[in-house]
XYZ file of C-alpha atoms in Angstrom:
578
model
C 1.153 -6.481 -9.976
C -0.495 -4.007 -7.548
C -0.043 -5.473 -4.636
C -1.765 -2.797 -2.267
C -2.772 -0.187 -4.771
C -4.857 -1.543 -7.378
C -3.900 -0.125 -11.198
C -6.392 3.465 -10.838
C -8.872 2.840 -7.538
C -9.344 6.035 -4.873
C -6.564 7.823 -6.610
C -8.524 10.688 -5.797
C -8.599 10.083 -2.076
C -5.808 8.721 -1.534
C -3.476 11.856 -2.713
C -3.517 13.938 0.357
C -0.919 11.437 2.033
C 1.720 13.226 -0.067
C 1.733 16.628 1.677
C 2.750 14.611 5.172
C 5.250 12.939 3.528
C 7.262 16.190 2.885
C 8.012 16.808 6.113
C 6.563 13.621 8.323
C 5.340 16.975 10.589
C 2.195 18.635 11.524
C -0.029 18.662 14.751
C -2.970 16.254 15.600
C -3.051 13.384 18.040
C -5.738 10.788 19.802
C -7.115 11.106 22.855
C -4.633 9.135 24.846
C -7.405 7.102 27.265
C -6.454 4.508 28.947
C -8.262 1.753 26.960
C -5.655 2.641 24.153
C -2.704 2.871 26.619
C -4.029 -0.928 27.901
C -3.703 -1.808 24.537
C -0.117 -0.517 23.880
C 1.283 -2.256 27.068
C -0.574 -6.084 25.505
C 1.213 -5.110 22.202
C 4.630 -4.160 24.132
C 7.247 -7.011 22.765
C 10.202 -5.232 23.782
C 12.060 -6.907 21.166
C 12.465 -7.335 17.267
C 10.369 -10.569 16.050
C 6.761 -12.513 17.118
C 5.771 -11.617 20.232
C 4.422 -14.457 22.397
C 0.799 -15.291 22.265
C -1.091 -14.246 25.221
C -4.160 -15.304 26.873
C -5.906 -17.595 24.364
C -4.020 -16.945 21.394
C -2.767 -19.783 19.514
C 0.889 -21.440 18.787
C 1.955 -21.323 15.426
C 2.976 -24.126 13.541
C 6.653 -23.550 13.502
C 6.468 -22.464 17.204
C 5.363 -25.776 17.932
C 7.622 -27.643 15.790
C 10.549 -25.846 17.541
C 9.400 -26.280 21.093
C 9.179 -30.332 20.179
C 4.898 -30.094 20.545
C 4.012 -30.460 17.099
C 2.653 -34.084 17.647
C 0.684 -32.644 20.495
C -1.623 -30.495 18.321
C -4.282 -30.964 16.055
C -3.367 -28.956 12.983
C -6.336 -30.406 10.409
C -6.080 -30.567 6.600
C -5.762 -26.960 6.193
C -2.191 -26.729 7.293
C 0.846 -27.290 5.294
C 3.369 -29.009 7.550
C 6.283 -28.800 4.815
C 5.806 -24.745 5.096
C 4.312 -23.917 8.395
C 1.521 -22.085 6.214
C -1.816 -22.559 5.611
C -2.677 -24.517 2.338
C -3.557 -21.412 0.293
C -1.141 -20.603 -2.679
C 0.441 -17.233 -2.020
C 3.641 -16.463 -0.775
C 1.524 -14.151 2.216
C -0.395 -17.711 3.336
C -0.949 -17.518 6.946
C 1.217 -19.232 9.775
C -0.978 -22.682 10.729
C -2.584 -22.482 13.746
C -4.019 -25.434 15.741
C -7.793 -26.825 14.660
C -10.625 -24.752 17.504
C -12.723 -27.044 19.455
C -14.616 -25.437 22.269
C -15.943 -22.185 24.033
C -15.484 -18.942 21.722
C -16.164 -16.546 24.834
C -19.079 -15.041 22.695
C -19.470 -11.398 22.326
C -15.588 -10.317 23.032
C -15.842 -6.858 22.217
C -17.559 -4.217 19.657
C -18.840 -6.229 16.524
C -18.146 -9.393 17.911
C -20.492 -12.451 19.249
C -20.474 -16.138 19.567
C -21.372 -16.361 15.787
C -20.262 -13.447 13.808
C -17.812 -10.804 13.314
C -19.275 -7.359 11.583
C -16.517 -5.404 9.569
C -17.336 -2.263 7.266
C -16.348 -1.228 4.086
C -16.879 2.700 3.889
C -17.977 4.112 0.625
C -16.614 7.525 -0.385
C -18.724 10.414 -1.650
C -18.274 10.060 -5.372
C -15.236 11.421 -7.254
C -13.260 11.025 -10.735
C -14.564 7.707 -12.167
C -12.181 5.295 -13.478
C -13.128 5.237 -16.774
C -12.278 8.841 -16.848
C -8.607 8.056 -16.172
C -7.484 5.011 -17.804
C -9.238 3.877 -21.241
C -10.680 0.774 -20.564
C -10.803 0.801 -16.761
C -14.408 -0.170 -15.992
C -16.642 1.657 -13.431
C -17.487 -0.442 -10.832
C -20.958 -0.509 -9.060
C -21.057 -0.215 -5.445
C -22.387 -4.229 -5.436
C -19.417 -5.338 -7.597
C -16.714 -4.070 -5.270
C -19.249 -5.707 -2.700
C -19.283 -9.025 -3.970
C -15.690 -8.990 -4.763
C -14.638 -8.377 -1.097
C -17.157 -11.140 0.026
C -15.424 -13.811 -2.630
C -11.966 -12.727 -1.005
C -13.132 -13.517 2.416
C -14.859 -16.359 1.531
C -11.353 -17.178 -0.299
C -9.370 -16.547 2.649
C -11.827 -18.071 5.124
C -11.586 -21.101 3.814
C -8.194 -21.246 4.767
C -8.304 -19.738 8.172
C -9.207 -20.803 11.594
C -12.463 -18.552 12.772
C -13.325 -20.057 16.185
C -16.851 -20.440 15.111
C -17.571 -17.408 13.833
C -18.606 -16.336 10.311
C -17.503 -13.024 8.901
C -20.564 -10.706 7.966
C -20.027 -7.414 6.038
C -21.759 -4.462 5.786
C -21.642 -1.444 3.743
C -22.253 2.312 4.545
C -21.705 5.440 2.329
C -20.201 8.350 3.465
C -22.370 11.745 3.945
C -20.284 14.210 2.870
C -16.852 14.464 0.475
C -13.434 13.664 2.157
C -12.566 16.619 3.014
C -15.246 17.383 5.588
C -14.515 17.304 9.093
C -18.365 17.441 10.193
C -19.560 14.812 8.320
C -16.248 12.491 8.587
C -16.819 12.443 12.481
C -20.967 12.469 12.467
C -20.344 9.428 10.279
C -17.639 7.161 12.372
C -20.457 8.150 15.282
C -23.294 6.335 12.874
C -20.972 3.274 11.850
C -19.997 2.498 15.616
C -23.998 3.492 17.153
C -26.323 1.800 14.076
C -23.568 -1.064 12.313
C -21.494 -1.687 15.579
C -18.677 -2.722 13.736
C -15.089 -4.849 15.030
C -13.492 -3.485 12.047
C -13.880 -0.054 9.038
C -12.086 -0.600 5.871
C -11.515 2.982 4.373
C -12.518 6.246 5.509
C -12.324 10.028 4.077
C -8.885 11.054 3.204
C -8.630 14.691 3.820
C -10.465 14.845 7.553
C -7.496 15.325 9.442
C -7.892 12.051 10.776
C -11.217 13.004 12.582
C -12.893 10.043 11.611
C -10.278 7.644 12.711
C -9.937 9.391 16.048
C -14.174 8.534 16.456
C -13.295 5.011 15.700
C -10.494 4.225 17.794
C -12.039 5.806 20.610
C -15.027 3.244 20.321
C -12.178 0.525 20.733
C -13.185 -0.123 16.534
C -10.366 -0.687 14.479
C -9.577 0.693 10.937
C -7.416 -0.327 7.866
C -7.129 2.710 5.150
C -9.580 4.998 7.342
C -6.693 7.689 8.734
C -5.949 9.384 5.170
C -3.556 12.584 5.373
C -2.224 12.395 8.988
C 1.124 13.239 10.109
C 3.261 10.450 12.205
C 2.484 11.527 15.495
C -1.420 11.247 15.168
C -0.230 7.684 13.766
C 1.219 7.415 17.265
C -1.537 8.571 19.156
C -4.142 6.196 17.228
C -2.097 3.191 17.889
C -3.367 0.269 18.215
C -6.435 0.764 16.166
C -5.653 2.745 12.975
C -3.977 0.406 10.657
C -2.873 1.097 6.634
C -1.632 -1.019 4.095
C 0.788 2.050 2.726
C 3.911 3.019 4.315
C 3.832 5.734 6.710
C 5.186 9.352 5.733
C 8.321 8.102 8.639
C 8.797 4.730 6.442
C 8.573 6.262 3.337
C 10.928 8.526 4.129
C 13.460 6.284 5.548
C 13.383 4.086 2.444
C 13.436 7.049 -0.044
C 15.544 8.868 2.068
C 18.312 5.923 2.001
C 18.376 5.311 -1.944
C 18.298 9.456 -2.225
C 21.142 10.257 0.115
C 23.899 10.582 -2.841
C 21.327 12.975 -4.779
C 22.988 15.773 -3.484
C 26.245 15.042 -2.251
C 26.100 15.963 1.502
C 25.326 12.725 2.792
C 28.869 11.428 1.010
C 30.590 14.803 2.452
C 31.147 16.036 -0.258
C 31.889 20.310 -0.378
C 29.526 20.201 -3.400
C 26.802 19.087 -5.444
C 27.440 16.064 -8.171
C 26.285 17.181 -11.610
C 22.719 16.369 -12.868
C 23.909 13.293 -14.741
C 20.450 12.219 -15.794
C 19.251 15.910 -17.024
C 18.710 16.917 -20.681
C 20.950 19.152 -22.828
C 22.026 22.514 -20.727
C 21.751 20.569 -17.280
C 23.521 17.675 -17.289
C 26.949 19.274 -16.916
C 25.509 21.664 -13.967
C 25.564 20.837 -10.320
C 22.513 19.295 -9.329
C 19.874 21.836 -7.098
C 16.926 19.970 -5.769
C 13.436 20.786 -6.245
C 10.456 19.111 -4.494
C 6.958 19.471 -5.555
C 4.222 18.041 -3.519
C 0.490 17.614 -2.855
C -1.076 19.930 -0.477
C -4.697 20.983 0.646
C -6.625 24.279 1.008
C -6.188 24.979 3.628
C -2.504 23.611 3.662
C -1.701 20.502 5.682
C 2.001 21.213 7.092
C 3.743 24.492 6.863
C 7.626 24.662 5.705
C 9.703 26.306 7.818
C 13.367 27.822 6.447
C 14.647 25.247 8.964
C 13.251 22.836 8.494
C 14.107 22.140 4.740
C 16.288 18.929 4.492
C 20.042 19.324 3.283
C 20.290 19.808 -0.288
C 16.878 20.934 -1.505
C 16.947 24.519 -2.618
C 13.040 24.867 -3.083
C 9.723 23.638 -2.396
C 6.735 24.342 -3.913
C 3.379 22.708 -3.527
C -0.212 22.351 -5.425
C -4.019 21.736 -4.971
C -5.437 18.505 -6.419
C -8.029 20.447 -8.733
C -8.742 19.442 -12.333
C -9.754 22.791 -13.794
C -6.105 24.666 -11.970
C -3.470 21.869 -12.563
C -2.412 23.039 -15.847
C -1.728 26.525 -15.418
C 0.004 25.972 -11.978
C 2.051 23.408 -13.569
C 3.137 26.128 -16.092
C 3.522 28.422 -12.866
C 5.622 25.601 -10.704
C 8.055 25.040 -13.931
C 8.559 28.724 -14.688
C 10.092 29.115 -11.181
C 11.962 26.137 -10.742
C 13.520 26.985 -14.276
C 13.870 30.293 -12.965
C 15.819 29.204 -10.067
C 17.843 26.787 -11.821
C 16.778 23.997 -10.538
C 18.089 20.936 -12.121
C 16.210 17.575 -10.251
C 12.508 17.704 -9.276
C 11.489 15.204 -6.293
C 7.727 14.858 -7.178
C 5.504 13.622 -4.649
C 1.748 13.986 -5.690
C -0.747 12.375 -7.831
C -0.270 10.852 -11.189
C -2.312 13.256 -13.132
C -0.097 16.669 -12.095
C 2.961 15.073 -13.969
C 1.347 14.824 -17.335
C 1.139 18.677 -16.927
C 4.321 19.157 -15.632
C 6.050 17.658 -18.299
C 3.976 19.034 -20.858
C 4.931 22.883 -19.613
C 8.474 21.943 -18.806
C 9.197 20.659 -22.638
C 6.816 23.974 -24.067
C 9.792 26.402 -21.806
C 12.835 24.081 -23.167
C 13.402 22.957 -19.839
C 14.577 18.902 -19.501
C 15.599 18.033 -15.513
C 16.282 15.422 -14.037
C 12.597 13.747 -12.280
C 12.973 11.832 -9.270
C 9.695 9.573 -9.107
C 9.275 9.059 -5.317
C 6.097 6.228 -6.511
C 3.274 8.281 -4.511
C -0.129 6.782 -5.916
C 0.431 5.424 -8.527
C 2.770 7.597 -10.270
C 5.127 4.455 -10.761
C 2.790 2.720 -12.951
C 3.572 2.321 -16.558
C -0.341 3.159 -17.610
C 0.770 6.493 -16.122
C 3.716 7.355 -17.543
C 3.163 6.355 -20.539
C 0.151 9.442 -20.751
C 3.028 11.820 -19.563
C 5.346 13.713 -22.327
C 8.209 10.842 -23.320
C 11.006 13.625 -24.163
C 10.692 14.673 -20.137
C 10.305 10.487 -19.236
C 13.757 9.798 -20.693
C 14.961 12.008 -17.387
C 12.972 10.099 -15.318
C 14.228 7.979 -12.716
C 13.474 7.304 -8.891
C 12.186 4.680 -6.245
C 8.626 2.384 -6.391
C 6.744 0.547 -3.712
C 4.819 -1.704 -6.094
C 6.573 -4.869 -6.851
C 7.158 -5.682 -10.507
C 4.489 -5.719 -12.492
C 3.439 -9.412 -14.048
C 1.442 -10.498 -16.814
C -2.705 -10.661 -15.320
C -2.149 -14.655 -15.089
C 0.449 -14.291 -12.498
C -0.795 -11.978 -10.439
C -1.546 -12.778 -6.757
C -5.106 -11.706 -6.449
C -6.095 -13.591 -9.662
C -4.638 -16.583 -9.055
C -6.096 -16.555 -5.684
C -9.620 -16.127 -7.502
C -9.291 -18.841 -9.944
C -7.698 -21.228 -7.767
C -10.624 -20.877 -5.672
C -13.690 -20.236 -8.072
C -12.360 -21.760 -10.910
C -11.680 -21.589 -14.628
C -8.668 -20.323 -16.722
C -9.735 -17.045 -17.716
C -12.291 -15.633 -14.539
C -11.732 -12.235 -13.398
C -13.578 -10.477 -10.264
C -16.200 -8.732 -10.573
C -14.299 -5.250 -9.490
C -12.216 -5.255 -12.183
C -9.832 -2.418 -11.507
C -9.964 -2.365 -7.603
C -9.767 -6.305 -6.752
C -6.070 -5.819 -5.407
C -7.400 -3.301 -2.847
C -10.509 -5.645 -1.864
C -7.902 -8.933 -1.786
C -5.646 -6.998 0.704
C -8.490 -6.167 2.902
C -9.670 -9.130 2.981
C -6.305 -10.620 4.147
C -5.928 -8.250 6.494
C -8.922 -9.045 8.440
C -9.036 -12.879 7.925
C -5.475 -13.047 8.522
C -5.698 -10.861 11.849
C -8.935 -12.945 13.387
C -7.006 -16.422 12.438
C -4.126 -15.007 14.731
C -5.941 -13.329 17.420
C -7.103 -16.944 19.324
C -11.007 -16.872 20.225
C -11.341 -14.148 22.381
C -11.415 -11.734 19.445
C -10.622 -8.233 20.596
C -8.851 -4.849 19.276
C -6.018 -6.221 21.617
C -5.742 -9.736 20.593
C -6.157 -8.693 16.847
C -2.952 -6.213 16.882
C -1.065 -8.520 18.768
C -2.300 -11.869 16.123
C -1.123 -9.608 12.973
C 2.519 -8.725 14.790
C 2.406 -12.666 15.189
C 3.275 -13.180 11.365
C 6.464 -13.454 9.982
C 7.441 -10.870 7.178
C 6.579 -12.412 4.045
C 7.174 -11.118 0.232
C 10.280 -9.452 -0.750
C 11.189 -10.890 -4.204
C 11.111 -8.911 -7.344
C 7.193 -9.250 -7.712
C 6.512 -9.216 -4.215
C 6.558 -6.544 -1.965
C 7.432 -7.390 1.975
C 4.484 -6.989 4.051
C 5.023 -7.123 7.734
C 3.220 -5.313 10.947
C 4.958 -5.828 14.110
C 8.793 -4.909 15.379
C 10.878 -7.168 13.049
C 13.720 -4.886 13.411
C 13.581 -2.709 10.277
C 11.576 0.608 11.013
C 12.439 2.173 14.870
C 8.693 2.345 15.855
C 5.831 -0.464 16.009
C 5.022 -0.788 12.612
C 1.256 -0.306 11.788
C 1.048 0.274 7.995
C 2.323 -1.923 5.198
C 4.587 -2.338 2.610
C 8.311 -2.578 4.128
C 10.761 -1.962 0.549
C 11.080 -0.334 -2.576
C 13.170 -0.763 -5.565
C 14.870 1.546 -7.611
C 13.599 2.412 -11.126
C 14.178 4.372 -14.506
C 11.832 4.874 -17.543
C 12.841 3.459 -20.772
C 10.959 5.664 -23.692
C 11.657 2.209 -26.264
C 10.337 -0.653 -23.945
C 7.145 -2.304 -25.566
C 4.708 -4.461 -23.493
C 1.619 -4.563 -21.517
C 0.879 -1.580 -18.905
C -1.528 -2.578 -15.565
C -4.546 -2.971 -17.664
C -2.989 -5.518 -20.263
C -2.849 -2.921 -23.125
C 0.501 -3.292 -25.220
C 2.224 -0.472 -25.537
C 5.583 1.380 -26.197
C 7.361 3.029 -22.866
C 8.040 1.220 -19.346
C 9.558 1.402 -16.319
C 12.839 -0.889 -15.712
C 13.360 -2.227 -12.131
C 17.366 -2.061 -12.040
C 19.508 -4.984 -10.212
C 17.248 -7.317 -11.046
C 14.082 -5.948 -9.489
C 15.784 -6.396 -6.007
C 13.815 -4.500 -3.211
C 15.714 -2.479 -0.424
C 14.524 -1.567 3.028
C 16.439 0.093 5.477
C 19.580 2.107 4.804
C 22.240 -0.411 5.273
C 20.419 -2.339 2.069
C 19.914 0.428 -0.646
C 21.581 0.678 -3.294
C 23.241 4.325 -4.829
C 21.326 5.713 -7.275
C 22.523 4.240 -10.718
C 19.359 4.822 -13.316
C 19.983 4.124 -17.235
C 21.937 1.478 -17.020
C 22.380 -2.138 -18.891
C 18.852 -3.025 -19.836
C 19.963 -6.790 -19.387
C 20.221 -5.979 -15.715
C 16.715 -4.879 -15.356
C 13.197 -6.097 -14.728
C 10.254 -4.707 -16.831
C 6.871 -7.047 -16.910
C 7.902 -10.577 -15.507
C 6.375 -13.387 -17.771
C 7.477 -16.186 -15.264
C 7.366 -15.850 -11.749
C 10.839 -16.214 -9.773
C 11.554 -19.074 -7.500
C 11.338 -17.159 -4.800
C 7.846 -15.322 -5.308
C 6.555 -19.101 -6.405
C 4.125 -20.506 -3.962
C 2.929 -24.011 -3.596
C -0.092 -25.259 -5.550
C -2.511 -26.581 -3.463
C -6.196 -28.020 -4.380
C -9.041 -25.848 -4.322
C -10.286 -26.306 -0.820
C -13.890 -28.043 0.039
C -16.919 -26.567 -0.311
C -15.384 -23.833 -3.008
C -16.493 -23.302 -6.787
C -13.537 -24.519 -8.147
C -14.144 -28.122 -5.719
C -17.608 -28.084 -6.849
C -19.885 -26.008 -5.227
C -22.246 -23.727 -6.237
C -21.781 -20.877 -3.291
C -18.771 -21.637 -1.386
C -18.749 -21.228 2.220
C -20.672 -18.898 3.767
């Protein structure tokens, strides 16, 4: 139900992206040497769709079926010749690749030899626990999330095509909290000297993209390491610095497309449509858009007059700190009441908007909210903790695909079909999305990438894989040009749908617990990327039309089933593969 997020993990960390997303501006960049530019020109397709594999890389099924040379290729029991996929039941199974036999080329590049591939999960300084959010969240020990990553790989692995090489991970803990710049880069300088690593997962979120910048320098690549950074250090990091969110440029072009008819000028229009979604005293006044964001101390991106967007009349931002939230929310709603403001585009954290709310209904004040689904703020455990007078306003866009009852979701049916049993969970039992992803990511990456293994060949093996997902409970996950985003597309999910908060909907939030209060997925749950496929903003409509938690998967988010493969739990064994 999470695809990328997980229901609460590194909410903490993972705010800061919100302040870039404002504006999609601010300074920063890579160093620009020429290992980097190398890697650009490999990656170069110069065209929307797979690029061709190079050197050693392998055909795909499907490119072989189409070129007539399917016959000519051993594909081995793993492959799925009716789908082109890999025998693993998820809509995001890999393409099949031909079976390895021969020379590996041994140690390609950093982290890699003949036998073994090192990749990194970094361990942030410690922060809120979950527990502390969401009643009952677990905390998860550092060897939980550990062993949970290692199942997924193992999960994954048993799937993929490795050219002889095992997958070995290693943990390391960060030195310092994520906002500091000394420590962020003095560690990336320890992971690539003492682990020498092919791949980090995570990073510290507030360095400014210091860390990052260490790695990709050292020819290492990252998945989730960058944290706040504005597109154009994105640019410069390219093609090692990888995310499984949308970038503040993507983002914006999918919010920016259902949004357009917010304020009128996109339609040309002389003036504002009223606040149709506002409470008593609004609804009947042109709408005036508010935004309200995440920032840091010092802040991340500065607002020039200018540089305001069409439409929005003022912008105000905050500091992710537990002990100030309240009384700046009563500050922030003072002066956007003040100013007669009558829609609020929030794009922050899902704690601020519990105190928002909360101040907003103590001054009489009921606007429209435009949820823009920024970490997590589009999840119905969320909401629910957020004042339900101000919710019945609430309307917006959300990444996540519809949520599903536990049994249905992705990750766990991955982990039972491959360790077994009806009922098993993870062991990280809030942050197993995040650890599932990951785990994809790099298994997925190396399958592609052909034996000679390298922060080239890995780009170039991910950009090889068709865009996959897109039905109501799926999200589309693509990397690669496949035509939908102007620039090479290094982060993750591609759509959105639009949603609205029903205050009467019962059922289970992300954590199982029934409830009253949910959010409604209108059309149907259909996702939108890209301009030309979003729809106008038309919240509170026929409930019948909507999608709330899906008991039964749709045919088009249904995968295969498929045997538990050899050597796995659920086929028997005690360990799995190593």
């Amino acid at each position: 139900m999470l695809r990328k997020y997980g229901p609460v993990a590194l909410v903490v960390v993972a705010v800061a992206v919100a302040a870039v997303v404002v504006l999609a501006g601010g300074g920063g960049g890579g160093d620009g040497d020429a290992d980097r530019e190398a890697g650009r020109d490999l990656l170069a397709g110069g065209q929307a769709g797979a690029p061709a594999p190079a050197a050693r890389m392998p055909l795909t099924y499907a490119e072989a079926e189409a070129a007539g040379t399917a016959a000519d290729h051993d594909w081995g029991e793993r492959c799925d010749p009716a789908t082109g996929r890999v025998r693993l039941p998820s809509v995001y199974a890999a393409p099949c690749v031909p079976v390895f036999a021969g020379d590996n080329g041994g140690a390609t590049g950093p982290g890699v030899t003949g036998e073994a591939i090192t990749i990194v999960r970094y361990l942030p300084a410690e922060g809120l626990s979950a527990s502390s959010l969401a009643p009952g969240a677990v905390d998860e020990s550092a060897e939980d999330q550990a062993r949970t990553l290692r199942q997924f790989v193992d999960n994954y692995a048993s799937r993929a095509e490795l050219y002889g090489r095992r997958i070995e991970l290693a943990d390391f803990a960060a030195t310092g909290p994520a906002g500091d710049v000394v420590a962020a880069g003095a560690d990336a300088v320890d992971i690539a000297e003492s682990l020498d690593p092919f791949a980090v997962r995570g990073g510290p979120q507030l360095d400014g993209g210091v860390f990052a910048e260490e790695l990709a320098g050292r020819g290492i690549l990252c998945l989730d390491c960058a944290g706040a950074v504005p597109p154009d250090t994105w640019e410069a990091l390219e093609p090692d610095v990888w995310g499984s969110l949308p970038t503040a440029d993507q983002f914006l072009a999918t919010f920016g497309a259902w949004s357009a008819g917010l304020s009128g000028h996109a339609t040309g229009r002389d003036e504002a449509p009223p606040a149709a979604f506002a409470g008593e005293g609004l609804r009947d006044e042109r709408r005036r858009i508010g935004v309200i964001h995440f920032d840091q101390d010092p802040p991340l991106v500065a607002v020039a007059d200018e540089d305001v967007p069409a439409g929005i009349e003022l912008i105000e931002s905050y500091v992710f700190d537990v002990a100030t939230m309240p009384q700046k929310a009563v500050e922030l709603v003072a002066r956007f009441r003040t100013e007669g403001i009558t829609t609020v585009v929030f794009l922050g954290d899902p704690i601020m908007p519990r105190h928002l709310l909360s101040a907003a209904t103590e001054q009489g004040w009921f606007p429209e909210w435009v949820s823009t689904g920024t970490f997590l703020t589009d999840t119905n455990f969320f909401a629910r903790g957020s004042d339900q007078a101000q919710m019945a306003h609430a309307f917006g866009v959300s990444q996540l695909a519809a949520p599903t009852t536990r049994d249905l979701q992705d990750p766990v049916r991955l982990y039972r079909w491959y360790h077994g049993g009806t009922d098993t969970l993870p062991p990280a039992r809030t942050q197993y999305p995040l650890l599932q992803f990951a785990a994809r990511f790099v298994v997925s990456g190396i399958h592609m990438a052909g034996p000679d293994l390298t922060a080239d060949t890995f780009p170039r093996g991910l950009f090889r894989i068709p865009p996959a997902g897109g039905g109501p409970t799926t999200a589309r996950l693509s990397y690669g040009d496949w035509g939908l985003f102007p620039a090479t597309d290094y982060a993750g999910i591609d759509d959105a749908s639009e949603i609205w908060w029903d205050p009467a909907a019962a059922g289970p939030d992300e954590f199982g617990l029934d409830g009253t209060g949910l959010w409604r997925r209108a059309h149907d749950g259909r996702r939108f990327a890209g301009e030309d496929d979003a729809p106008a903003p038309d919240p509170f409509g026929d409930p019948g039309g909507t999608v709330t938690v899906v008991d039964e998967l749709p045919p088009e988010d249904t995968p295969p089933e498929y045997p538990p493969p050899p050597g796995s739990p659920a086929a028997g064994s005690e360990e799995g593969p190593a």
